[in-house]
């Protein structure tokens, strides 16, 4: 993708984030509204977006690429978790700080609110949706099988946590892609129309998150810079260097690079609040990483565009 086109897509994304920030600052969108919109997007709009993405035609390798993306992202999460363990021990972090470091840095790119819009903008709506959906599946597997245990030591895994609208839609989307089945025309049109609302609403929610953050506190905490440096620069760079050595399609490498470059997701902050484990630090980490994405994401995507030209 040409540099000018890529920057134009990024500009649109940031303008939608800015709209949410302005809406929150002007009290047009309240904290209660943002929680409702988050659930609305994740539980209703996002499943429609996934099902609409299953209508992709003309690329028999899409399912294979999605499977490769899933496996490579899981491998990335495992390796980066190990690196975080080493860094945390060297820095003498508490168990709570280590939980936040892993939850927001190693395994928690914001695949939904940031990854999906970016993948759709750069790779096209259909392919971008499939890639971002598989990224969210990998995200959920690693989070609920390992990361959540760091915030809830000694607690057994609750398999019910995997039964979510997003995961159910992921399975349905994969069945449609593998079998070649298609949704009835009116249903497909409905899913496409509703799914088109997902990206702008998701990015507005990111803007609301930034509006609620105390910028002064975010700029004075060295731990937060460590998280953003690892999440936004170090891990994406290492991943792209590895991808450069693999015989993979450039579109797949670009999709993987986009996901790896996303800022920290908010799920770790939600669990931290539920368990009382460094909840303030977790929320600050998400906000800091999201704020710094204004610099880190364009830089990483420009590099990815050079390494994996489309």
Coordinates of C-alpha atoms in Angstrom, one line a residue:
X1 CA 0.0 0.0 0.0
X2 CA 1.3 3.5 -0.9
X3 CA 2.6 5.7 1.9
X4 CA 0.0 8.4 1.2
X5 CA -2.9 5.9 1.2
X6 CA -1.7 4.3 4.4
X7 CA -1.4 7.6 6.2
X8 CA -4.8 8.6 4.9
X9 CA -6.4 5.5 6.4
X10 CA -4.6 6.1 9.7
X11 CA -5.8 9.8 9.7
X12 CA -9.4 8.6 9.3
X13 CA -9.0 6.2 12.3
X14 CA -7.5 8.9 14.5
X15 CA -10.3 11.4 13.6
X16 CA -12.8 8.8 14.8
X17 CA -10.9 8.4 18.0
X18 CA -10.9 12.2 18.3
X19 CA -14.6 12.3 17.9
X20 CA -15.1 10.0 20.9
X21 CA -12.7 12.1 23.0
X22 CA -14.4 15.3 22.1
X23 CA -17.8 13.7 22.9
X24 CA -16.6 12.6 26.3
X25 CA -15.0 15.9 27.1
X26 CA -18.2 17.7 26.2
X27 CA -20.2 15.2 28.2
X28 CA -22.2 14.1 25.2
X29 CA -20.9 10.6 26.0
X30 CA -20.8 9.7 29.7
X31 CA -19.0 6.8 31.4
X32 CA -22.3 4.9 31.6
X33 CA -22.8 5.4 27.8
X34 CA -19.3 4.1 27.0
X35 CA -19.8 0.9 29.0
X36 CA -23.1 0.4 27.2
X37 CA -21.5 1.1 23.8
X38 CA -18.6 -1.3 24.6
X39 CA -21.0 -4.1 25.3
X40 CA -23.1 -3.2 22.3
X41 CA -20.2 -3.4 20.0
X42 CA -18.6 -6.5 21.4
X43 CA -21.8 -8.6 21.9
X44 CA -24.0 -7.4 19.0
X45 CA -22.2 -5.5 16.3
X46 CA -18.9 -7.4 16.2
X47 CA -20.6 -10.8 15.7
X48 CA -22.5 -9.3 12.7
X49 CA -19.1 -8.0 11.4
X50 CA -17.6 -11.5 11.6
X51 CA -20.5 -13.2 9.8
X52 CA -20.4 -10.5 7.1
X53 CA -16.7 -11.3 6.7
X54 CA -17.6 -14.9 5.9
X55 CA -18.9 -13.9 2.5
X56 CA -15.4 -13.4 1.2
X57 CA -15.1 -14.9 -2.3
X58 CA -12.2 -15.8 -4.6
X59 CA -9.5 -16.7 -2.1
X60 CA -9.3 -20.4 -1.3
X61 CA -6.3 -19.8 1.0
X62 CA -8.0 -17.5 3.4
X63 CA -8.9 -20.2 5.9
X64 CA -5.3 -21.5 5.8
X65 CA -3.9 -18.0 6.3
X66 CA -6.3 -17.5 9.2
X67 CA -5.1 -20.7 10.8
X68 CA -1.4 -19.7 10.4
X69 CA -2.2 -16.3 11.9
X70 CA -3.8 -17.9 14.9
X71 CA -0.9 -20.2 15.6
X72 CA 1.8 -17.5 15.1
X73 CA 0.0 -15.1 17.4
X74 CA -0.3 -17.8 20.1
X75 CA 3.4 -18.4 19.7
X76 CA 4.1 -14.7 20.0
X77 CA 2.0 -14.4 23.2
X78 CA 3.9 -17.3 24.8
X79 CA 7.4 -15.9 23.8
X80 CA 6.6 -12.4 24.9
X81 CA 5.1 -13.6 28.2
X82 CA 8.5 -15.3 28.8
X83 CA 10.3 -12.1 28.1
X84 CA 8.0 -10.2 30.4
X85 CA 8.8 -12.7 33.1
X86 CA 12.5 -12.1 32.7
X87 CA 12.1 -8.3 32.7
X88 CA 9.8 -8.4 35.7
X89 CA 12.3 -10.4 37.7
X90 CA 15.2 -8.1 36.8
X91 CA 13.1 -5.1 37.8
X92 CA 11.9 -6.7 41.1
X93 CA 8.2 -6.3 40.3
X94 CA 5.5 -7.5 42.6
X95 CA 3.1 -10.3 41.5
X96 CA 0.5 -7.7 40.8
X97 CA 2.8 -5.6 38.6
X98 CA 3.9 -8.7 36.8
X99 CA 0.2 -9.5 36.1
X100 CA -0.4 -6.0 34.7
X101 CA 2.8 -6.3 32.6
X102 CA 1.8 -9.5 31.0
X103 CA -1.9 -8.6 30.8
X104 CA -1.3 -5.3 28.9
X105 CA 2.0 -6.0 27.2
X106 CA 2.7 -9.6 26.2
X107 CA -0.7 -11.1 25.3
X108 CA -3.1 -8.2 25.1
X109 CA -3.0 -6.2 21.9
X110 CA -6.3 -4.4 21.3
X111 CA -7.5 -6.8 18.5
X112 CA -11.1 -5.6 18.6
X113 CA -11.3 -1.8 18.9
X114 CA -8.0 -1.1 17.2
X115 CA -6.9 -4.3 15.3
X116 CA -10.2 -4.7 13.4
X117 CA -10.4 -1.1 12.1
X118 CA -6.7 -1.1 11.1
X119 CA -6.9 -4.5 9.4
X120 CA -10.0 -3.5 7.5
X121 CA -8.5 -0.2 6.4
X122 CA -5.2 -1.7 5.2
X123 CA -6.3 -5.1 4.0
X124 CA -9.9 -4.6 2.9
X125 CA -13.0 -5.2 4.9
X126 CA -13.4 -9.0 4.2
X127 CA -9.9 -10.1 4.7
X128 CA -9.3 -7.7 7.5
X129 CA -12.3 -8.9 9.4
X130 CA -11.2 -12.6 9.1
X131 CA -7.7 -11.8 10.3
X132 CA -8.8 -9.6 13.2
X133 CA -11.4 -12.2 14.2
X134 CA -8.7 -15.0 14.4
X135 CA -6.5 -12.6 16.4
X136 CA -9.3 -12.1 18.9
X137 CA -9.7 -15.9 19.2
X138 CA -5.9 -16.3 19.9
X139 CA -6.2 -13.4 22.4
X140 CA -9.1 -15.1 24.3
X141 CA -7.3 -18.5 24.4
X142 CA -4.2 -17.2 26.0
X143 CA -5.9 -14.7 28.3
X144 CA -8.4 -17.1 29.8
X145 CA -6.0 -20.1 30.0
X146 CA -3.0 -18.2 31.5
X147 CA -3.2 -14.5 31.9
X148 CA -6.3 -14.4 34.1
X149 CA -4.7 -16.8 36.5
X150 CA -2.1 -14.1 37.3
X151 CA -4.9 -11.8 38.6
X152 CA -6.7 -14.7 40.3
X153 CA -4.0 -17.0 41.8
X154 CA -5.2 -20.4 42.8
X155 CA -8.6 -20.0 41.0
X156 CA -9.5 -22.8 38.6
X157 CA -10.2 -22.0 34.9
X158 CA -13.8 -21.3 34.2
X159 CA -14.5 -22.7 30.7
X160 CA -17.8 -20.8 30.6
X161 CA -15.7 -17.6 30.0
X162 CA -15.0 -18.9 26.5
X163 CA -18.7 -19.0 25.6
X164 CA -19.1 -15.4 24.3
X165 CA -20.9 -13.9 21.3
X166 CA -17.6 -13.2 19.7
X167 CA -16.3 -16.7 20.1
X168 CA -19.5 -18.3 18.9
X169 CA -19.5 -16.0 15.8
X170 CA -15.8 -16.9 15.2
X171 CA -16.8 -20.6 15.0
X172 CA -19.8 -19.8 12.7
X173 CA -17.6 -17.7 10.5
X174 CA -15.0 -20.5 10.1
X175 CA -17.7 -23.0 9.3
X176 CA -19.0 -20.8 6.6
X177 CA -15.5 -20.2 5.2
X178 CA -14.6 -23.8 5.2
X179 CA -17.8 -25.2 3.7
X180 CA -18.5 -22.4 1.3
X181 CA -22.0 -22.0 2.6
X182 CA -23.5 -18.5 2.5
X183 CA -26.0 -16.7 4.6
X184 CA -29.4 -16.0 3.0
X185 CA -29.3 -12.7 1.0
X186 CA -31.3 -10.5 3.4
X187 CA -29.4 -11.9 6.4
X188 CA -26.0 -11.2 4.6
X189 CA -27.2 -7.7 3.8
X190 CA -28.3 -7.1 7.4
X191 CA -24.9 -8.4 8.8
X192 CA -23.0 -6.2 6.4
X193 CA -25.0 -3.1 7.2
X194 CA -24.8 -3.6 10.9
X195 CA -21.2 -4.6 10.8
X196 CA -20.3 -1.3 9.1
X197 CA -21.1 0.5 12.3
X198 CA -18.5 -1.5 14.3
X199 CA -15.4 0.3 13.3
X200 CA -16.4 3.9 14.0
X201 CA -18.1 3.1 17.2
X202 CA -15.2 1.0 18.4
X203 CA -12.8 3.9 17.7
X204 CA -15.0 6.4 19.4
X205 CA -14.9 4.2 22.5
X206 CA -11.1 4.4 22.5
X207 CA -11.4 8.2 22.4
X208 CA -13.7 8.0 25.5
X209 CA -11.1 5.9 27.3
X210 CA -8.4 8.6 26.6
X211 CA -10.7 11.4 27.8
X212 CA -11.1 9.7 31.2
X213 CA -7.3 9.5 31.7
X214 CA -5.3 11.9 33.8
X215 CA -2.6 12.9 31.3
X216 CA -0.2 14.2 34.0
X217 CA -0.2 10.9 35.9
X218 CA 0.4 8.9 32.7
X219 CA 3.4 10.9 31.8
X220 CA 5.2 10.5 35.2
X221 CA 5.1 6.8 35.7
X222 CA 8.2 4.9 34.5
X223 CA 6.4 1.5 34.7
X224 CA 3.9 2.7 32.1
X225 CA 6.7 3.7 29.7
X226 CA 8.2 0.2 30.0
X227 CA 4.8 -1.3 29.1
X228 CA 4.3 1.0 26.1
X229 CA 7.9 0.5 24.9
X230 CA 7.5 -3.3 24.9
X231 CA 3.9 -3.4 23.6
X232 CA 4.2 -0.7 20.9
X233 CA 7.8 -1.0 19.7
X234 CA 10.0 -3.8 20.9
X235 CA 7.6 -6.8 20.4
X236 CA 6.2 -5.6 17.1
X237 CA 9.8 -5.1 15.8
X238 CA 11.0 -8.5 16.9
X239 CA 7.8 -10.1 15.4
X240 CA 8.3 -8.4 12.0
X241 CA 11.9 -9.5 11.9
X242 CA 10.8 -13.1 12.4
X243 CA 8.0 -12.8 9.8
X244 CA 10.6 -11.4 7.3
X245 CA 12.4 -14.8 7.5
X246 CA 9.3 -16.9 7.0
X247 CA 7.9 -17.8 3.5
X248 CA 4.5 -16.1 4.1
X249 CA 2.2 -14.0 1.9
X250 CA 2.8 -10.3 2.4
X251 CA -0.9 -9.7 3.2
X252 CA -0.7 -12.2 6.0
X253 CA 2.5 -10.7 7.3
X254 CA 0.9 -7.3 7.2
X255 CA -2.1 -8.5 9.1
X256 CA 0.1 -10.1 11.8
X257 CA 2.2 -6.9 12.0
X258 CA -0.9 -4.8 12.5
X259 CA -2.1 -6.9 15.3
X260 CA 1.3 -7.1 17.0
X261 CA 1.5 -3.2 16.8
X262 CA -1.8 -2.6 18.5
X263 CA -1.8 -0.9 21.9
X264 CA -2.9 -2.7 25.1
X265 CA -6.4 -4.1 25.2
X266 CA -8.8 -3.2 28.1
X267 CA -9.7 -6.7 29.3
X268 CA -6.7 -6.9 31.7
X269 CA -7.9 -3.6 33.3
X270 CA -11.4 -5.1 33.7
X271 CA -10.1 -8.2 35.4
X272 CA -7.8 -6.1 37.6
X273 CA -10.8 -4.1 38.8
X274 CA -12.8 -7.2 39.4
X275 CA -10.0 -8.8 41.5
X276 CA -8.6 -5.7 43.1
X277 CA -5.2 -6.5 41.7
X278 CA -3.4 -3.2 40.8
X279 CA -6.6 -1.9 39.2
X280 CA -5.4 1.7 39.0
X281 CA -2.0 0.7 37.4
X282 CA -3.8 -1.6 34.9
X283 CA -6.2 1.2 33.8
X284 CA -3.3 3.6 33.5
X285 CA -1.3 1.1 31.4
X286 CA -4.1 0.7 28.9
X287 CA -4.6 4.5 28.7
X288 CA -0.9 5.2 28.3
X289 CA -0.4 2.6 25.6
X290 CA -3.5 3.9 23.8
X291 CA -2.3 7.5 23.9
X292 CA 1.1 6.6 22.7
X293 CA -0.4 4.7 19.7
X294 CA -0.6 8.0 18.0
X295 CA 3.2 7.7 17.5
X296 CA 3.9 3.9 17.7
X297 CA 1.2 2.6 15.4
X298 CA 2.0 4.8 12.4
X299 CA 5.7 4.1 12.8
X300 CA 5.2 0.4 13.0
X301 CA 2.8 0.3 10.1
X302 CA 5.1 2.4 7.9
X303 CA 7.9 -0.1 8.6
X304 CA 5.5 -3.0 7.9
X305 CA 4.6 -1.4 4.6
X306 CA 8.2 -1.3 3.6
X307 CA 8.9 -4.9 4.7
X308 CA 5.7 -6.4 3.4
X309 CA 4.5 -4.2 0.4
X310 CA 1.0 -5.1 -0.8

